[in-house]
Amino acid sequence: MQSPQTLVHSTLDTLPINIAVLDDEGTILFTNRAWREFASADEGEMQGVNYFGTTDVDADEYASRAVEGIESVIAGERELFTLEYPCHSPDEKQWFLMRVAPLPPEEEGSAVVAHIDITQRKLAELAAERRSEQLKAERSNLRHLVDRVEGLITAVMDDIMSADSRADIQRTVVNRLATVDSYRFVWVGEFDLRDETLRPAALSVDRQTDLAIPLDADDPVAVAARTEEIQFTGDVGSDHAALTDAQSLAAVPLVAGESLYGVLTVYADGDDVFDPRERAVLGAVGQAVATAIDATETSRLLTADNVTELELQIQDDDVFFVSLARELGCRLEYGGSVVGDEETVMFFLVESDDPSTVCAVAADHPAVSAVTHVSTTESMALFEFTVSDPPVVSLLADRGAETRDIEVTPEHARLTVMLPSTTETRSIVEQVRDHYPGTDLLSVRERDEPPVSRQAFLGDLEERLTNRQLTALRKGYLGGFFDWPRDVSGEELADSMGICPSTFHQHLRAGERKLLEAIFETW
């Protein structure tokens, strides 16, 4: 189980922003992965280096201003220092925004220094300036545009840098863009995975709306979400009439890395508002907003005590337990898995009084390499199914999701899945649906998670247990060995594992001891 400090460092390593923590003398205590990659430094190499000593204040005015700003924050003279500066290489022009803020007194370190890549914003400004030189006939209008664009992007960047949640960022950007003379109305849409639609999450004007745009529609907002490319149109269509009577719109996808955080939609009066210059501006704004949301959502891992619970329904016969339930006309309950080097054993309680038929049907499925009947109680029989790749379960695990429960009927399988609240839910569902087209999302809920999550506890426990010990515990629990009177004997469980009774009991007792150690050490 990771310590809080390790979790903080791991989370900061995922951010697309260069971050360093300094002490009150300017010595570097920590740098995240983005900082080290930019500096071509190995992990730990920057630690202990004095930041001021590596900065040549005589090289240019930016270096001197940066050092003065950091020192003023460390000394408590400022609550925040920001500085935009160029950092060009022989092969590439780059610009960055330095942001320095103090750490709370109880934290290790004195200040956090962040360097944010604003190259796209600067390139958009430069492109606008070059355009103004080429089109001298429009010099007056272009000068007005450049001034407005520079002020707009700077204002948006300053605002979203101070926002502390996704909702705050969304409200900030729609309110800021709504102040632009040529814009009439602005909103940000998020995905509602229950019906595959885009719905407003933040609007520049408070008004009631039931707008819901299907993701597969020809609407430019839906097209922007599907293609992850900016869309423009001079015909806003009837679906948008309830929001505004504007004549044109721009739909800007909010993309950061592999995550799509929604669509920023801007309406304007004229058909000529969204010219190539304006599109570059909106593209830079969209990228800045998406990066800020991504950083904020990722940072929530530091303080979040809740998880997202998904309920999925799958009807594909390719999933062996769905196929088994249909062919046998019975119900199955998932009892967990034991992962081996090459194969995984999945445990299911099957509502059947004919174990031989269950074994025969399961053995015919191409996904099952072996099946064993472990024990039988009054209403359910315990089976272990050996598979090379656990269907659905391993797919979800690869994305950091935990399968808590699987209930299977002849009609479908319903899975209860837990994932970190910062995980992009839509990408999880789409990945499952790509492999199993008969997948439906039934519900999405936010759940409170204890200080040590169930997933973290189980992960720590499974690291302590050997596969044999975990298998013995699962078989004993699911098969009724711990009930009184016992539904299965130790000899029967040993036989199902292909070992002698004394060896089985050794594995069981060792597993019980480690389980109790994990419980008493955690709670």
Coordinates of N, CA and C in Angstrom, one line a residue, residues 135-352:
L135 N -2.2 41.1 -44.6 CA -3.4 41.7 -45.0 C -3.5 43.2 -44.5
K136 N -2.7 44.0 -45.1 CA -2.6 45.4 -44.7 C -4.0 46.1 -44.8
A137 N -4.8 45.7 -45.8 CA -6.0 46.3 -46.0 C -7.0 46.2 -44.9
E138 N -6.7 45.1 -44.0 CA -7.6 44.9 -42.9 C -6.8 45.2 -41.6
R139 N -5.8 46.1 -41.7 CA -5.0 46.4 -40.5 C -5.7 46.8 -39.3
S140 N -6.7 47.7 -39.5 CA -7.4 48.2 -38.3 C -8.2 47.1 -37.6
N141 N -9.0 46.3 -38.4 CA -9.7 45.2 -37.8 C -8.8 44.2 -37.2
L142 N -7.7 43.9 -37.9 CA -6.9 42.8 -37.4 C -6.2 43.3 -36.1
R143 N -5.8 44.6 -36.0 CA -5.2 45.1 -34.8 C -6.1 44.9 -33.6
H144 N -7.4 45.2 -33.9 CA -8.4 45.0 -32.8 C -8.5 43.6 -32.4
L145 N -8.5 42.7 -33.4 CA -8.6 41.2 -33.1 C -7.4 40.8 -32.3
V146 N -6.2 41.2 -32.7 CA -5.0 40.7 -32.0 C -5.1 41.1 -30.5
D147 N -5.4 42.4 -30.3 CA -5.5 42.9 -28.9 C -6.6 42.1 -28.1
R148 N -7.7 41.9 -28.8 CA -8.8 41.2 -28.1 C -8.4 39.8 -27.8
V149 N -7.8 39.1 -28.8 CA -7.4 37.7 -28.6 C -6.3 37.6 -27.5
E150 N -5.3 38.5 -27.5 CA -4.3 38.4 -26.4 C -4.9 38.6 -25.1
G151 N -5.8 39.6 -25.0 CA -6.5 39.8 -23.7 C -7.3 38.6 -23.3
L152 N -8.0 38.0 -24.3 CA -9.0 36.9 -24.0 C -8.2 35.7 -23.5
I153 N -7.2 35.3 -24.2 CA -6.4 34.1 -23.8 C -5.7 34.3 -22.5
T154 N -5.1 35.5 -22.3 CA -4.5 35.7 -21.0 C -5.5 35.7 -19.9
A155 N -6.6 36.3 -20.1 CA -7.7 36.3 -19.1 C -8.2 34.9 -18.7
V156 N -8.4 34.1 -19.8 CA -8.8 32.7 -19.6 C -7.8 31.9 -18.8
M157 N -6.5 32.0 -19.2 CA -5.5 31.3 -18.6 C -5.3 31.7 -17.1
D158 N -5.4 33.0 -16.8 CA -5.3 33.4 -15.4 C -6.5 32.9 -14.6
D159 N -7.7 32.9 -15.2 CA -8.8 32.5 -14.5 C -8.8 31.0 -14.2
I160 N -8.5 30.2 -15.2 CA -8.6 28.7 -15.0 C -7.4 28.2 -14.1
M161 N -6.3 29.0 -14.1 CA -5.2 28.6 -13.2 C -5.6 28.7 -11.7
S162 N -6.5 29.6 -11.4 CA -6.9 29.8 -10.0 C -8.1 29.0 -9.7
A163 N -8.8 28.3 -10.6 CA -9.9 27.5 -10.3 C -9.5 26.2 -9.7
D164 N -10.3 25.7 -8.8 CA -9.9 24.5 -8.0 C -10.7 23.3 -8.3
S165 N -11.6 23.3 -9.3 CA -12.4 22.1 -9.6 C -12.8 22.2 -11.1
R166 N -13.2 21.1 -11.6 CA -13.7 21.0 -13.0 C -14.9 21.9 -13.2
A167 N -15.8 21.9 -12.2 CA -17.0 22.8 -12.4 C -16.6 24.2 -12.4
D168 N -15.6 24.6 -11.6 CA -15.2 26.0 -11.5 C -14.5 26.4 -12.9
I169 N -13.7 25.5 -13.4 CA -13.1 25.8 -14.7 C -14.2 26.0 -15.8
Q170 N -15.2 25.1 -15.8 CA -16.2 25.2 -16.8 C -17.0 26.5 -16.7
R171 N -17.4 26.9 -15.4 CA -18.1 28.1 -15.2 C -17.2 29.3 -15.6
T172 N -16.0 29.3 -15.3 CA -15.1 30.4 -15.6 C -15.0 30.6 -17.1
V173 N -14.8 29.6 -17.9 CA -14.5 29.8 -19.3 C -15.8 30.2 -20.0
V174 N -17.0 29.7 -19.7 CA -18.2 30.2 -20.3 C -18.5 31.6 -20.0
N175 N -18.3 32.0 -18.7 CA -18.5 33.4 -18.3 C -17.5 34.4 -19.0
R176 N -16.3 33.9 -19.1 CA -15.3 34.8 -19.7 C -15.5 35.0 -21.2
L177 N -15.8 33.9 -21.9 CA -16.1 34.0 -23.4 C -17.3 34.8 -23.7
A178 N -18.3 34.7 -22.8 CA -19.6 35.4 -23.0 C -19.4 36.9 -23.0
T179 N -18.2 37.4 -22.4 CA -18.0 38.9 -22.4 C -17.5 39.4 -23.8
V180 N -17.1 38.5 -24.7 CA -16.6 38.9 -26.0 C -17.7 39.5 -26.8
D181 N -17.5 40.6 -27.4 CA -18.5 41.3 -28.1 C -19.2 40.5 -29.2
S182 N -18.4 39.7 -30.0 CA -19.0 39.0 -31.1 C -19.6 37.6 -30.7
Y183 N -19.5 37.2 -29.4 CA -20.1 36.0 -29.0 C -21.5 36.3 -28.3
R184 N -22.5 35.4 -28.5 CA -23.8 35.6 -28.0 C -24.0 34.7 -26.8
F185 N -23.5 33.5 -26.8 CA -23.9 32.5 -25.8 C -22.8 31.4 -25.8
V186 N -22.5 30.8 -24.6 CA -21.5 29.8 -24.5 C -21.9 28.7 -23.5
W187 N -21.6 27.5 -23.8 CA -21.9 26.4 -22.9 C -20.9 25.3 -23.0
V188 N -20.7 24.5 -22.0 CA -19.8 23.3 -22.0 C -20.7 22.1 -21.8
G189 N -20.6 21.1 -22.7 CA -21.4 19.9 -22.6 C -20.5 18.7 -22.1
E190 N -21.1 17.9 -21.2 CA -20.5 16.7 -20.7 C -21.3 15.5 -21.2
F191 N -20.7 14.3 -21.1 CA -21.4 13.1 -21.5 C -22.3 12.6 -20.5
D192 N -23.5 12.2 -20.9 CA -24.4 11.4 -20.0 C -24.4 10.0 -20.6
L193 N -23.6 9.1 -20.0 CA -23.3 7.8 -20.5 C -24.6 6.9 -20.5
R194 N -25.5 7.2 -19.6 CA -26.7 6.4 -19.6 C -27.5 6.4 -20.9
D195 N -27.6 7.5 -21.6 CA -28.3 7.5 -22.9 C -27.4 8.0 -24.0
E196 N -26.1 8.0 -23.8 CA -25.1 8.4 -24.8 C -25.5 9.8 -25.4
T197 N -25.6 10.8 -24.6 CA -25.9 12.1 -25.0 C -24.9 13.1 -24.4
L198 N -24.9 14.3 -25.0 CA -24.1 15.5 -24.5 C -25.2 16.5 -23.9
R199 N -25.0 16.8 -22.7 CA -25.9 17.7 -22.0 C -25.1 18.9 -21.4
P200 N -25.7 20.1 -21.3 CA -25.0 21.2 -20.7 C -24.6 21.0 -19.3
A201 N -23.3 21.3 -19.0 CA -22.9 21.3 -17.6 C -22.6 22.7 -17.0
A202 N -22.4 23.6 -17.9 CA -22.2 25.0 -17.5 C -22.6 25.9 -18.7
L203 N -23.4 26.9 -18.4 CA -24.0 27.9 -19.4 C -23.6 29.3 -19.0
S204 N -23.4 30.1 -20.0 CA -23.0 31.5 -19.7 C -24.2 32.3 -19.2
V205 N -25.4 31.9 -19.5 CA -26.6 32.5 -19.0 C -27.5 31.4 -18.3
D206 N -27.9 31.7 -17.1 CA -28.7 30.8 -16.3 C -30.1 30.6 -16.9
R207 N -30.3 29.5 -17.5 CA -31.6 29.2 -18.1 C -31.9 27.7 -18.1
Q208 N -33.2 27.4 -18.1 CA -33.7 26.0 -18.1 C -33.5 25.5 -19.5
T209 N -33.0 24.3 -19.6 CA -32.9 23.6 -20.9 C -32.9 22.1 -20.8
D210 N -33.5 21.5 -21.7 CA -33.5 20.0 -21.7 C -32.7 19.5 -22.9
L211 N -31.8 20.3 -23.4 CA -31.0 20.0 -24.6 C -30.2 18.7 -24.3
A212 N -30.3 17.7 -25.2 CA -29.6 16.5 -25.1 C -29.2 16.0 -26.5
I213 N -28.0 16.1 -26.8 CA -27.6 15.8 -28.2 C -27.0 14.4 -28.3
P214 N -27.6 13.5 -29.0 CA -27.1 12.1 -29.1 C -25.7 12.1 -29.7
L215 N -24.9 11.3 -29.2 CA -23.5 11.2 -29.6 C -23.3 10.8 -31.0
D216 N -24.3 10.1 -31.6 CA -24.2 9.7 -33.0 C -24.9 10.6 -33.9
A217 N -25.4 11.8 -33.5 CA -26.1 12.7 -34.3 C -25.2 13.4 -35.3
D218 N -25.8 14.1 -36.3 CA -25.0 14.9 -37.3 C -24.8 16.3 -36.7
D219 N -25.3 16.6 -35.6 CA -25.1 17.9 -34.9 C -23.6 18.2 -34.8
P220 N -23.1 19.4 -35.1 CA -21.7 19.7 -35.0 C -21.1 19.5 -33.6
V221 N -21.9 19.6 -32.5 CA -21.4 19.3 -31.2 C -21.1 17.9 -31.0
A222 N -21.9 17.0 -31.5 CA -21.7 15.5 -31.5 C -20.5 15.2 -32.4
V223 N -20.4 15.8 -33.6 CA -19.3 15.5 -34.5 C -18.0 15.9 -33.9
A224 N -18.0 17.0 -33.2 CA -16.7 17.4 -32.5 C -16.3 16.4 -31.4
A225 N -17.3 15.9 -30.7 CA -17.0 14.9 -29.7 C -16.5 13.6 -30.3
R226 N -17.1 13.2 -31.4 CA -16.6 11.9 -32.1 C -15.3 12.0 -32.7
T227 N -15.0 13.1 -33.4 CA -13.8 13.3 -34.2 C -12.7 13.9 -33.4
E228 N -13.0 14.6 -32.3 CA -12.1 15.4 -31.5 C -11.4 16.5 -32.4
E229 N -12.3 17.1 -33.3 CA -11.8 18.2 -34.1 C -12.8 19.3 -34.0
I230 N -12.4 20.6 -34.1 CA -13.3 21.7 -34.0 C -14.2 21.7 -35.2
Q231 N -15.5 22.0 -34.9 CA -16.5 22.1 -35.9 C -17.1 23.5 -36.0
F232 N -17.5 23.9 -37.2 CA -18.1 25.3 -37.3 C -19.3 25.1 -38.3
T233 N -20.3 25.9 -38.1 CA -21.4 25.9 -38.9 C -22.1 27.3 -38.9
G234 N -22.7 27.7 -40.0 CA -23.5 28.9 -40.1 C -25.0 28.6 -39.9
D235 N -25.4 27.3 -39.6 CA -26.7 27.0 -39.4 C -26.8 26.2 -38.1
V236 N -27.2 26.9 -37.1 CA -27.2 26.2 -35.7 C -28.3 25.2 -35.6
G237 N -29.3 25.2 -36.4 CA -30.3 24.1 -36.3 C -31.3 24.3 -35.2
S238 N -32.4 23.6 -35.3 CA -33.6 23.8 -34.4 C -33.2 23.3 -32.9
D239 N -32.3 22.3 -32.8 CA -32.0 21.8 -31.5 C -31.4 22.8 -30.6
H240 N -30.8 23.8 -31.2 CA -30.1 24.9 -30.4 C -31.0 26.1 -30.2
A241 N -32.1 26.2 -30.8 CA -33.0 27.4 -30.8 C -33.4 27.8 -29.4
A242 N -33.6 26.8 -28.5 CA -34.0 27.1 -27.2 C -32.9 27.8 -26.4
L243 N -31.7 27.7 -26.8 CA -30.6 28.3 -26.1 C -30.3 29.7 -26.6
T244 N -30.4 29.9 -27.9 CA -30.0 31.2 -28.5 C -30.6 31.3 -29.9
D245 N -30.7 32.6 -30.4 CA -31.1 32.8 -31.8 C -29.9 33.2 -32.6
A246 N -28.7 32.9 -32.2 CA -27.5 33.2 -32.9 C -27.5 32.4 -34.3
Q247 N -26.7 32.9 -35.2 CA -26.6 32.4 -36.6 C -25.6 31.3 -36.8
S248 N -24.5 31.3 -36.0 CA -23.4 30.4 -36.2 C -22.9 29.9 -34.9
L249 N -22.2 28.8 -35.0 CA -21.6 28.2 -33.8 C -20.3 27.6 -34.0
A250 N -19.4 27.5 -33.0 CA -18.2 26.7 -33.0 C -18.2 25.7 -31.9
A251 N -17.9 24.4 -32.2 CA -17.9 23.3 -31.2 C -16.5 22.9 -31.1
V252 N -15.9 23.1 -29.9 CA -14.5 22.9 -29.6 C -14.4 21.7 -28.7
P253 N -13.8 20.6 -29.1 CA -13.6 19.4 -28.2 C -12.6 19.7 -27.2
L254 N -12.8 19.3 -25.9 CA -11.8 19.6 -24.8 C -11.0 18.3 -24.7
V255 N -9.9 18.2 -25.3 CA -9.1 17.0 -25.4 C -7.7 17.2 -24.7
A256 N -7.4 16.3 -23.8 CA -6.1 16.3 -23.1 C -5.6 14.9 -23.1
G257 N -4.5 14.6 -23.8 CA -4.0 13.3 -23.9 C -5.0 12.4 -24.6
E258 N -5.4 11.3 -24.0 CA -6.3 10.4 -24.5 C -7.7 10.6 -24.0
S259 N -7.9 11.7 -23.2 CA -9.2 11.9 -22.5 C -9.9 13.1 -23.2
L260 N -11.2 12.9 -23.4 CA -12.1 13.9 -23.9 C -13.0 14.3 -22.8
Y261 N -12.9 15.6 -22.4 CA -13.7 16.1 -21.2 C -14.9 16.9 -21.6
G262 N -15.4 16.8 -22.8 CA -16.6 17.4 -23.2 C -16.4 18.3 -24.4
V263 N -17.4 19.2 -24.7 CA -17.3 20.1 -25.8 C -17.7 21.5 -25.4
L264 N -16.8 22.5 -25.8 CA -17.1 23.9 -25.6 C -17.8 24.4 -26.8
T265 N -19.0 24.9 -26.6 CA -19.8 25.4 -27.8 C -20.0 26.9 -27.6
V266 N -19.6 27.7 -28.7 CA -19.7 29.1 -28.7 C -20.6 29.6 -29.9
Y267 N -21.5 30.5 -29.6 CA -22.5 31.0 -30.6 C -22.1 32.4 -30.9
A268 N -22.3 32.8 -32.2 CA -22.1 34.2 -32.7 C -23.2 34.6 -33.6
D269 N -23.2 36.0 -33.8 CA -24.3 36.5 -34.7 C -24.1 36.3 -36.1
G270 N -22.9 36.7 -36.6 CA -22.6 36.6 -38.0 C -22.0 35.3 -38.5
D271 N -22.0 35.1 -39.9 CA -21.4 33.9 -40.4 C -19.9 34.0 -40.5
D272 N -19.4 35.3 -40.5 CA -18.0 35.5 -40.7 C -17.1 35.6 -39.4
V273 N -17.8 35.4 -38.2 CA -17.0 35.5 -37.0 C -15.9 34.5 -36.8
F274 N -16.3 33.3 -37.2 CA -15.3 32.2 -36.9 C -14.4 32.0 -38.1
D275 N -13.6 33.0 -38.4 CA -12.7 32.9 -39.5 C -11.4 32.1 -39.1
P276 N -10.5 31.8 -39.9 CA -9.3 31.0 -39.5 C -8.6 31.6 -38.3
R277 N -8.5 32.9 -38.1 CA -7.8 33.5 -37.0 C -8.6 33.1 -35.7
E278 N -9.9 33.3 -35.8 CA -10.8 33.0 -34.6 C -10.7 31.6 -34.2
R279 N -10.6 30.7 -35.2 CA -10.6 29.3 -35.0 C -9.3 28.9 -34.2
A280 N -8.2 29.5 -34.6 CA -6.9 29.3 -33.9 C -7.0 29.7 -32.4
V281 N -7.7 30.8 -32.2 CA -7.9 31.3 -30.8 C -8.7 30.3 -30.0
L282 N -9.8 29.9 -30.6 CA -10.7 29.0 -29.8 C -10.0 27.6 -29.6
G283 N -9.2 27.2 -30.6 CA -8.4 26.0 -30.4 C -7.5 26.1 -29.3
A284 N -6.8 27.2 -29.1 CA -5.9 27.4 -28.0 C -6.6 27.5 -26.7
V285 N -7.8 28.2 -26.7 CA -8.6 28.2 -25.5 C -9.0 26.8 -25.1
G286 N -9.5 26.0 -26.0 CA -10.0 24.7 -25.7 C -8.9 23.8 -25.2
Q287 N -7.7 23.9 -25.7 CA -6.6 23.1 -25.3 C -6.2 23.5 -23.8
A288 N -6.2 24.8 -23.6 CA -5.9 25.3 -22.2 C -6.9 24.8 -21.2
V289 N -8.2 24.9 -21.6 CA -9.2 24.4 -20.7 C -9.1 22.9 -20.4
A290 N -8.9 22.2 -21.5 CA -8.8 20.7 -21.3 C -7.6 20.3 -20.5
T291 N -6.5 21.0 -20.7 CA -5.3 20.7 -19.8 C -5.5 21.0 -18.4
A292 N -6.2 22.1 -18.1 CA -6.5 22.5 -16.7 C -7.5 21.5 -16.1
I293 N -8.5 21.1 -16.8 CA -9.4 20.1 -16.3 C -8.7 18.8 -16.0
D294 N -7.9 18.3 -16.9 CA -7.1 17.1 -16.8 C -6.2 17.1 -15.5
A295 N -5.5 18.3 -15.4 CA -4.7 18.4 -14.2 C -5.5 18.4 -12.9
T296 N -6.6 19.1 -12.9 CA -7.5 19.2 -11.7 C -8.1 17.8 -11.4
E297 N -8.6 17.1 -12.4 CA -9.2 15.8 -12.1 C -8.1 14.8 -11.6
T298 N -6.9 14.9 -12.2 CA -5.8 14.0 -11.7 C -5.4 14.3 -10.3
S299 N -5.4 15.6 -10.0 CA -4.9 16.0 -8.7 C -5.9 15.6 -7.6
R300 N -7.1 15.4 -7.9 CA -8.1 15.0 -6.9 C -7.8 13.7 -6.3
L301 N -6.9 12.9 -6.9 CA -6.4 11.7 -6.2 C -5.8 11.9 -4.9
L302 N -5.2 13.2 -4.7 CA -4.5 13.5 -3.5 C -5.5 13.5 -2.3
T303 N -6.7 14.0 -2.5 CA -7.6 14.2 -1.4 C -8.9 13.4 -1.5
A304 N -9.2 12.8 -2.7 CA -10.5 12.1 -2.9 C -10.6 10.9 -2.0
D305 N -11.8 10.8 -1.3 CA -12.2 9.7 -0.5 C -13.4 8.9 -1.1
N306 N -13.6 9.1 -2.4 CA -14.8 8.5 -3.0 C -14.4 7.8 -4.3
V307 N -15.2 6.9 -4.7 CA -15.0 6.1 -6.0 C -16.2 6.2 -6.8
T308 N -16.1 5.8 -8.1 CA -17.2 5.7 -9.0 C -17.7 4.3 -9.1
E309 N -18.9 4.0 -9.0 CA -19.5 2.7 -9.1 C -20.3 2.6 -10.4
L310 N -19.9 1.7 -11.3 CA -20.6 1.5 -12.5 C -21.3 0.1 -12.5
E311 N -22.5 0.1 -13.0 CA -23.2 -1.2 -13.2 C -23.4 -1.4 -14.7
L312 N -22.7 -2.5 -15.1 CA -22.7 -2.8 -16.6 C -23.5 -4.1 -16.8
Q313 N -24.2 -4.1 -17.9 CA -24.9 -5.3 -18.3 C -24.4 -5.8 -19.7
I314 N -24.0 -7.1 -19.7 CA -23.4 -7.7 -20.9 C -24.2 -8.9 -21.3
Q315 N -24.4 -9.0 -22.7 CA -25.2 -10.1 -23.2 C -24.5 -11.0 -24.2
D316 N -23.2 -10.8 -24.4 CA -22.4 -11.5 -25.4 C -22.2 -12.9 -25.1
D317 N -22.4 -13.8 -26.0 CA -22.1 -15.2 -25.8 C -20.6 -15.5 -25.8
D318 N -19.8 -14.6 -26.2 CA -18.4 -14.8 -26.2 C -17.9 -14.8 -24.8
V319 N -18.6 -14.3 -23.8 CA -18.3 -14.4 -22.4 C -18.7 -15.7 -21.9
F320 N -17.8 -16.5 -21.4 CA -18.1 -17.9 -21.2 C -19.2 -18.1 -20.1
F321 N -19.2 -17.2 -19.1 CA -20.2 -17.4 -18.0 C -21.6 -17.0 -18.5
V322 N -21.7 -16.1 -19.5 CA -23.0 -15.8 -20.1 C -23.5 -16.9 -20.9
S323 N -22.6 -17.5 -21.7 CA -23.0 -18.6 -22.5 C -23.4 -19.8 -21.7
L324 N -22.6 -20.0 -20.6 CA -22.9 -21.2 -19.7 C -24.3 -21.0 -19.0
A325 N -24.6 -19.8 -18.6 CA -25.9 -19.6 -17.9 C -27.1 -19.8 -18.9
R326 N -26.9 -19.4 -20.2 CA -27.9 -19.6 -21.2 C -28.2 -21.0 -21.5
E327 N -27.0 -21.7 -21.7 CA -27.2 -23.1 -22.1 C -27.7 -24.0 -21.0
L328 N -27.4 -23.7 -19.8 CA -27.9 -24.5 -18.7 C -29.2 -24.0 -18.1
G329 N -29.5 -22.7 -18.4 CA -30.8 -22.1 -17.9 C -30.7 -21.9 -16.4
C330 N -29.5 -21.4 -15.9 CA -29.3 -21.3 -14.5 C -28.7 -20.0 -14.1
R331 N -28.5 -19.7 -12.9 CA -27.9 -18.5 -12.4 C -26.5 -18.8 -11.8
L332 N -25.6 -17.8 -12.0 CA -24.2 -17.9 -11.5 C -23.9 -16.6 -10.7
E333 N -23.0 -16.8 -9.7 CA -22.5 -15.7 -8.9 C -21.0 -15.8 -8.8
Y334 N -20.4 -14.7 -9.1 CA -18.9 -14.6 -9.1 C -18.3 -14.6 -7.7
G335 N -17.3 -15.5 -7.5 CA -16.6 -15.6 -6.2 C -15.2 -15.1 -6.2
G336 N -14.7 -14.5 -7.3 CA -13.4 -13.9 -7.3 C -12.4 -14.7 -8.2
S337 N -11.2 -14.3 -8.3 CA -10.2 -14.9 -9.2 C -8.9 -15.1 -8.5
V338 N -8.1 -16.0 -8.9 CA -6.7 -16.2 -8.5 C -5.9 -16.1 -9.8
V339 N -5.0 -15.1 -9.9 CA -4.2 -14.9 -11.1 C -2.9 -15.7 -11.0
G340 N -2.6 -16.5 -12.0 CA -1.4 -17.2 -12.1 C -0.5 -16.6 -13.1
D341 N 0.7 -17.2 -13.4 CA 1.7 -16.7 -14.3 C 1.1 -16.7 -15.8
E342 N 0.4 -17.8 -16.1 CA -0.1 -17.9 -17.5 C -1.6 -18.0 -17.6
E343 N -2.2 -18.5 -16.5 CA -3.7 -18.7 -16.6 C -4.3 -18.1 -15.2
T344 N -5.6 -17.9 -15.3 CA -6.3 -17.4 -14.1 C -7.5 -18.4 -13.8
V345 N -7.7 -18.6 -12.5 CA -8.8 -19.4 -12.1 C -9.9 -18.5 -11.6
M346 N -11.1 -18.6 -12.2 CA -12.3 -17.8 -11.8 C -13.2 -18.7 -11.0
F347 N -13.7 -18.3 -9.9 CA -14.6 -19.1 -9.1 C -16.1 -18.6 -9.3
F348 N -17.0 -19.5 -9.5 CA -18.4 -19.2 -9.6 C -19.2 -20.2 -8.8
L349 N -20.2 -19.6 -8.2 CA -21.3 -20.5 -7.5 C -22.4 -20.6 -8.6
V350 N -22.7 -21.9 -8.9 CA -23.7 -22.2 -10.0 C -24.9 -22.8 -9.4
E351 N -26.0 -22.3 -9.7 CA -27.3 -22.8 -9.2 C -27.7 -24.1 -10.1
S352 N -27.1 -25.2 -9.7 CA -27.3 -26.5 -10.4 C -27.0 -27.7 -9.5

